[in-house]
CSV table of C-alpha atoms and ligand atoms in Angstrom, one decimal:
chain,number,residue,atom,x,y,z
A,1,MET,CA,-24.5,48.1,-11.4
A,2,SER,CA,-25.6,50.1,-8.3
A,3,GLY,CA,-29.0,50.6,-6.8
A,4,LEU,CA,-30.0,46.9,-6.7
A,5,PRO,CA,-31.6,46.0,-3.4
A,6,GLY,CA,-29.2,43.7,-1.5
A,7,SER,CA,-25.5,43.2,-2.3
A,8,VAL,CA,-24.1,42.9,-5.7
A,9,VAL,CA,-21.2,40.7,-6.7
A,10,VAL,CA,-19.9,41.0,-10.3
A,11,VAL,CA,-17.8,38.1,-11.6
A,12,ALA,CA,-16.0,37.7,-15.0
A,13,ASP,CA,-18.1,35.1,-16.8
A,14,PRO,CA,-20.7,32.3,-16.4
A,15,ASP,CA,-18.0,29.8,-15.2
A,16,SER,CA,-16.9,32.2,-12.4
A,17,LEU,CA,-20.6,32.7,-11.6
A,18,ALA,CA,-21.2,29.0,-11.1
A,19,ARG,CA,-18.0,28.7,-8.9
A,20,GLU,CA,-18.9,31.7,-6.8
A,21,ALA,CA,-22.4,30.4,-6.3
A,22,ALA,CA,-21.0,27.0,-5.3
A,23,ARG,CA,-18.7,28.6,-2.8
A,24,ARG,CA,-21.4,30.7,-1.2
A,25,LEU,CA,-23.9,27.8,-1.1
A,26,ILE,CA,-21.4,25.5,0.5
A,27,GLY,CA,-20.4,28.3,3.0
A,28,ALA,CA,-24.1,28.8,3.9
A,29,LEU,CA,-24.5,25.1,4.5
A,30,ALA,CA,-21.4,24.9,6.6
A,31,THR,CA,-22.6,27.7,8.9
A,32,SER,CA,-26.2,26.5,9.0
A,33,PRO,CA,-27.8,26.3,12.5
A,34,ASN,CA,-29.9,23.4,11.1
A,35,GLU,CA,-29.1,19.7,11.4
A,36,ASN,CA,-31.1,19.4,8.2
A,37,PRO,CA,-30.4,22.4,6.0
A,38,ALA,CA,-32.7,23.2,3.2
A,39,VAL,CA,-31.9,24.5,-0.3
A,40,CYS,CA,-34.4,25.9,-2.7
A,41,LEU,CA,-33.5,25.2,-6.3
A,42,SER,CA,-34.2,27.3,-9.3
A,43,GLY,CA,-35.2,26.4,-12.9
A,44,GLY,CA,-33.8,28.2,-15.9
A,45,ALA,CA,-30.6,27.7,-17.8
A,46,THR,CA,-28.3,29.7,-15.5
A,47,PRO,CA,-28.0,27.3,-12.5
A,48,GLN,CA,-27.1,24.3,-14.7
A,49,ALA,CA,-23.4,24.9,-14.4
A,50,LEU,CA,-23.7,25.2,-10.7
A,51,TYR,CA,-25.6,21.9,-10.4
A,52,GLY,CA,-22.8,20.2,-12.5
A,53,LEU,CA,-20.1,21.7,-10.3
A,54,LEU,CA,-21.7,20.7,-7.0
A,55,ALA,CA,-21.9,17.1,-8.3
A,56,THR,CA,-18.3,17.0,-9.4
A,57,GLU,CA,-15.5,19.4,-8.3
A,58,PHE,CA,-17.4,20.5,-5.1
A,59,SER,CA,-19.1,17.2,-4.3
A,60,ARG,CA,-17.1,16.5,-1.1
A,61,ASP,CA,-18.1,19.9,0.3
A,62,VAL,CA,-21.8,19.3,0.4
A,63,PRO,CA,-23.3,17.2,3.3
A,64,TRP,CA,-25.5,15.2,0.9
A,65,ASP,CA,-26.8,13.0,3.7
A,66,ARG,CA,-28.3,16.0,5.6
A,67,VAL,CA,-29.4,18.6,3.1
A,68,HIS,CA,-33.0,18.7,1.9
A,69,TRP,CA,-33.8,19.9,-1.6
A,70,PHE,CA,-36.9,21.9,-2.6
A,71,TRP,CA,-37.9,23.9,-5.7
A,72,GLY,CA,-38.9,27.5,-6.1
A,73,ASP,CA,-41.2,26.8,-9.0
A,74,GLU,CA,-42.3,24.0,-11.3
A,75,ARG,CA,-44.1,23.6,-14.6
A,76,MET,CA,-47.1,21.3,-14.7
A,77,VAL,CA,-45.3,18.6,-16.8
A,78,PRO,CA,-44.2,15.1,-15.9
A,79,PRO,CA,-40.8,14.9,-14.1
A,80,ASN,CA,-39.2,13.4,-17.2
A,81,SER,CA,-40.2,16.3,-19.4
A,82,PRO,CA,-37.4,18.5,-20.7
A,83,ASP,CA,-39.4,21.4,-19.3
A,84,SER,CA,-39.4,20.0,-15.8
A,85,ASN,CA,-37.4,22.0,-13.2
A,86,GLU,CA,-37.2,18.8,-11.1
A,87,ARG,CA,-35.4,17.1,-13.9
A,88,LEU,CA,-33.0,20.0,-14.4
A,89,ALA,CA,-31.6,19.5,-10.9
A,90,THR,CA,-32.0,15.8,-10.4
A,91,GLY,CA,-30.4,14.8,-13.8
A,92,PRO,CA,-27.0,16.5,-13.4
A,93,MET,CA,-26.9,16.6,-9.6
A,94,LEU,CA,-29.2,14.9,-7.2
A,95,SER,CA,-29.5,11.5,-9.0
A,96,ARG,CA,-25.7,11.3,-9.0
A,97,MET,CA,-25.1,12.1,-5.4
A,98,PRO,CA,-25.8,10.0,-2.2
A,99,VAL,CA,-29.0,11.9,-1.4
A,100,PRO,CA,-31.6,10.0,0.6
A,101,PRO,CA,-34.8,9.9,-1.5
A,102,ALA,CA,-36.8,11.4,1.4
A,103,SER,CA,-34.6,14.5,1.2
A,104,ILE,CA,-35.8,15.4,-2.3
A,105,HIS,CA,-39.0,17.4,-2.3
A,106,PRO,CA,-40.1,18.1,-5.8
A,107,VAL,CA,-43.5,19.6,-6.7
A,108,ARG,CA,-45.7,16.6,-7.5
A,109,THR,CA,-47.7,17.3,-10.6
A,110,ALA,CA,-49.2,14.0,-11.7
A,111,GLY,CA,-53.0,14.0,-11.9
A,112,LEU,CA,-53.2,17.4,-10.2
A,113,SER,CA,-54.3,20.9,-11.2
A,114,ALA,CA,-51.7,23.6,-10.5
A,115,GLU,CA,-53.8,24.8,-7.5
A,116,GLU,CA,-53.9,21.2,-6.1
A,117,ALA,CA,-50.2,20.7,-6.7
A,118,ALA,CA,-49.5,24.1,-4.9
A,119,SER,CA,-51.7,23.2,-2.0
A,120,ALA,CA,-49.9,19.8,-1.6
A,121,TYR,CA,-46.6,21.5,-1.8
A,122,SER,CA,-47.6,24.0,0.9
A,123,ASP,CA,-48.5,21.0,3.1
A,124,GLU,CA,-45.2,19.4,2.4
A,125,LEU,CA,-43.3,22.6,3.3
A,126,GLY,CA,-45.4,22.8,6.5
A,127,ARG,CA,-44.6,19.3,7.5
A,128,PHE,CA,-40.9,19.9,7.0
A,129,ARG,CA,-41.0,23.1,9.0
A,130,ALA,CA,-42.9,21.5,11.9
A,131,ALA,CA,-40.4,18.7,12.1
A,132,HIS,CA,-37.1,20.5,11.5
A,133,ARG,CA,-37.4,24.2,12.3
A,134,PRO,CA,-37.9,26.0,15.6
A,135,ALA,CA,-40.8,28.5,15.6
A,136,GLY,CA,-39.8,31.7,13.7
A,137,ALA,CA,-36.6,30.3,12.2
A,138,ALA,CA,-35.9,30.7,8.5
A,139,PHE,CA,-36.9,27.7,6.4
A,140,PHE,CA,-34.3,27.8,3.7
A,141,ASP,CA,-30.6,28.0,4.2
A,142,VAL,CA,-30.0,29.0,0.6
A,143,THR,CA,-32.5,30.0,-2.1
A,144,LEU,CA,-31.4,30.1,-5.7
A,145,LEU,CA,-33.3,32.3,-8.1
A,146,GLY,CA,-33.0,33.6,-11.6
A,147,MET,CA,-34.7,36.4,-13.4
A,148,GLY,CA,-36.4,36.6,-16.7
A,149,PRO,CA,-36.4,39.5,-19.2
A,150,ASP,CA,-39.8,40.7,-17.8
A,151,GLY,CA,-38.4,40.7,-14.2
A,152,HIS,CA,-40.1,37.5,-13.1
A,153,THR,CA,-38.4,35.3,-10.6
A,154,ALA,CA,-39.4,31.7,-9.7
A,155,SER,CA,-42.9,31.8,-11.4
A,156,LEU,CA,-43.8,35.2,-9.9
A,157,PHE,CA,-44.7,37.2,-13.1
A,158,PRO,CA,-45.4,40.9,-13.2
A,159,GLY,CA,-49.0,41.8,-12.9
A,160,LYS,CA,-50.2,38.2,-12.1
A,161,PRO,CA,-52.0,37.4,-8.8
A,162,ALA,CA,-49.2,35.2,-7.4
A,163,ILE,CA,-46.9,38.2,-6.8
A,164,ALA,CA,-49.5,39.7,-4.5
A,165,GLU,CA,-49.9,36.6,-2.4
A,166,THR,CA,-49.0,37.3,1.3
A,167,ALA,CA,-50.4,34.2,3.1
A,168,ARG,CA,-49.9,31.0,1.2
A,169,TRP,CA,-46.4,29.7,0.6
A,170,ALA,CA,-47.1,28.1,-2.8
A,171,VAL,CA,-49.8,28.9,-5.3
A,172,GLY,CA,-50.8,27.8,-8.8
A,173,VAL,CA,-50.1,30.0,-11.8
A,174,PRO,CA,-52.7,29.2,-14.5
A,175,ASP,CA,-51.1,31.2,-17.2
A,176,ALA,CA,-47.4,32.2,-17.3
A,177,GLY,CA,-47.9,34.0,-20.6
A,178,GLN,CA,-44.7,32.5,-22.0
A,179,PRO,CA,-43.2,29.2,-23.0
A,180,PRO,CA,-43.7,26.5,-22.1
A,181,PHE,CA,-47.4,27.4,-22.2
A,182,VAL,CA,-48.4,25.2,-19.2
A,183,PRO,CA,-49.7,26.1,-15.8
A,184,ARG,CA,-47.0,26.4,-13.0
A,185,VAL,CA,-46.6,26.2,-9.3
A,186,THR,CA,-44.6,28.9,-7.5
A,187,LEU,CA,-43.4,29.7,-4.1
A,188,THR,CA,-44.6,33.1,-3.0
A,189,ARG,CA,-42.9,36.1,-1.5
A,190,PRO,CA,-43.4,35.0,2.2
A,191,ALA,CA,-41.9,31.6,1.4
A,192,LEU,CA,-38.9,33.0,-0.4
A,193,ALA,CA,-38.4,35.6,2.4
A,194,SER,CA,-38.0,32.7,4.8
A,195,SER,CA,-34.4,32.2,3.7
A,196,ARG,CA,-31.0,32.8,5.3
A,197,LEU,CA,-29.5,33.7,1.9
A,198,VAL,CA,-31.0,34.3,-1.5
A,199,LEU,CA,-28.7,34.1,-4.5
A,200,PHE,CA,-29.9,35.6,-7.7
A,201,LEU,CA,-27.8,34.1,-10.5
A,202,LEU,CA,-27.7,36.2,-13.7
A,203,ALA,CA,-25.5,35.8,-16.7
A,204,GLY,CA,-25.4,37.5,-20.1
A,205,GLY,CA,-26.2,40.9,-21.6
A,206,GLY,CA,-29.9,40.0,-22.0
A,207,LYS,CA,-30.3,40.7,-18.2
A,208,THR,CA,-28.9,44.2,-18.2
A,209,ALA,CA,-31.9,46.3,-19.2
A,210,THR,CA,-34.1,44.6,-16.6
A,211,LEU,CA,-31.5,44.9,-13.9
A,212,LEU,CA,-31.3,48.6,-14.6
A,213,ARG,CA,-35.1,48.9,-14.3
A,214,ILE,CA,-34.9,47.3,-10.9
A,215,ALA,CA,-32.0,49.4,-9.8
A,216,GLY,CA,-34.0,52.4,-10.9
A,217,GLY,CA,-36.7,51.4,-8.4
A,218,GLU,CA,-39.3,49.7,-10.6
A,219,ASP,CA,-41.4,47.2,-8.8
A,220,LEU,CA,-40.6,44.1,-10.8
A,221,PRO,CA,-41.0,40.7,-9.0
A,222,ALA,CA,-37.3,40.0,-8.7
A,223,GLY,CA,-36.8,43.4,-7.2
A,224,LEU,CA,-39.7,43.0,-4.8
A,225,VAL,CA,-38.3,39.6,-3.6
A,226,SER,CA,-34.8,41.0,-3.3
A,227,ARG,CA,-36.1,43.8,-1.0
A,228,GLU,CA,-37.7,41.2,1.4
A,229,THR,CA,-34.8,38.7,1.6
A,230,PRO,CA,-31.1,38.7,2.4
A,231,ALA,CA,-30.4,38.9,-1.4
A,232,VAL,CA,-27.0,38.7,-3.1
A,233,TRP,CA,-27.1,39.4,-6.9
A,234,LEU,CA,-24.4,37.3,-8.4
A,235,ILE,CA,-24.0,38.6,-11.9
A,236,ASP,CA,-21.4,38.3,-14.6
A,237,ARG,CA,-19.8,41.3,-16.3
A,238,ALA,CA,-22.0,40.9,-19.4
A,239,ALA,CA,-25.2,41.1,-17.2
A,240,ALA,CA,-23.7,44.1,-15.4
A,241,GLY,CA,-23.4,45.8,-18.7
A,242,GLU,CA,-19.6,45.9,-18.4
A,243,GLY,CA,-17.6,45.3,-21.6
A,244,THR,CA,-15.2,42.4,-21.7
A,245,GLY,CA,-12.3,44.4,-23.1
B,1,6PG,C1,-38.4,28.8,-14.5
B,1,6PG,C2,-37.5,29.6,-13.5
B,1,6PG,C3,-37.4,31.1,-13.9
B,1,6PG,C4,-36.0,31.3,-14.3
B,1,6PG,C5,-35.8,32.6,-15.1
B,1,6PG,C6,-34.4,32.8,-15.5
B,1,6PG,O1,-38.9,27.8,-14.1
B,1,6PG,O2,-38.6,29.3,-15.6
B,1,6PG,O3,-37.5,29.3,-12.3
B,1,6PG,O4,-37.8,32.0,-12.9
B,1,6PG,O5,-35.1,31.2,-13.2
B,1,6PG,O6,-36.7,32.6,-16.2
B,1,6PG,O7,-34.0,31.8,-16.4
B,1,6PG,P1,-32.6,31.7,-17.1
B,1,6PG,O8,-31.6,31.2,-16.0
B,1,6PG,O9,-32.8,30.6,-18.1
B,1,6PG,O10,-32.3,33.0,-17.7
């Protein structure tokens, strides 16, 4: 798989993908210039194995007392909903580890419109930045992202206004055009670009056609984001279109 913006690492299978992602995330935390490193978590199915590994096999390698956890996007559902990205990461990982509650920064959805939730999240990011980052420094030490079949990443969908946002760090997405059919909140390209390392995690043959479109230069959201960030595409052999034999 050549032509993707950034570097490309092909691993054997989803298990190797989770392990390689864990090693790289831990490495980035270990070399962070920040007393309070920040990780941006992704929704989707692919990072689930990573979250499980970080909370078990690799748990001693994560400075749980110092890291702050944020989300790249959220669905406007309660935090206990199966569709909640907050729940995807807190259930198998954050709730099991010694993480100070103040270090967990979910997108608050209760009683808010998507725009209101996005505005509150922008404020939260701004407060953290003012307290913990010198002027001009990258906000996130590690940003985890996935990619959908249409090339979306976080909740930046092709052809929707959020992908063109250049000023605000979080915006509402009234209509994702796909399940679950609820509004969302997403970080924007400038927010994702404020990262020391961006890991795209992709597994399975369902990703190959979209990866080839990006490698061919098509302006899909994941491709646009990867051009603006220190991106590493961690993909398994099936996603890379390589046979297993
Ligand atoms: C979301 C995600 C989204 C996801 C991709 C890939 O909330 O839906 O943040 O951008 O990462 O759709 O999802 P999979 O890992 O399930 O393929």
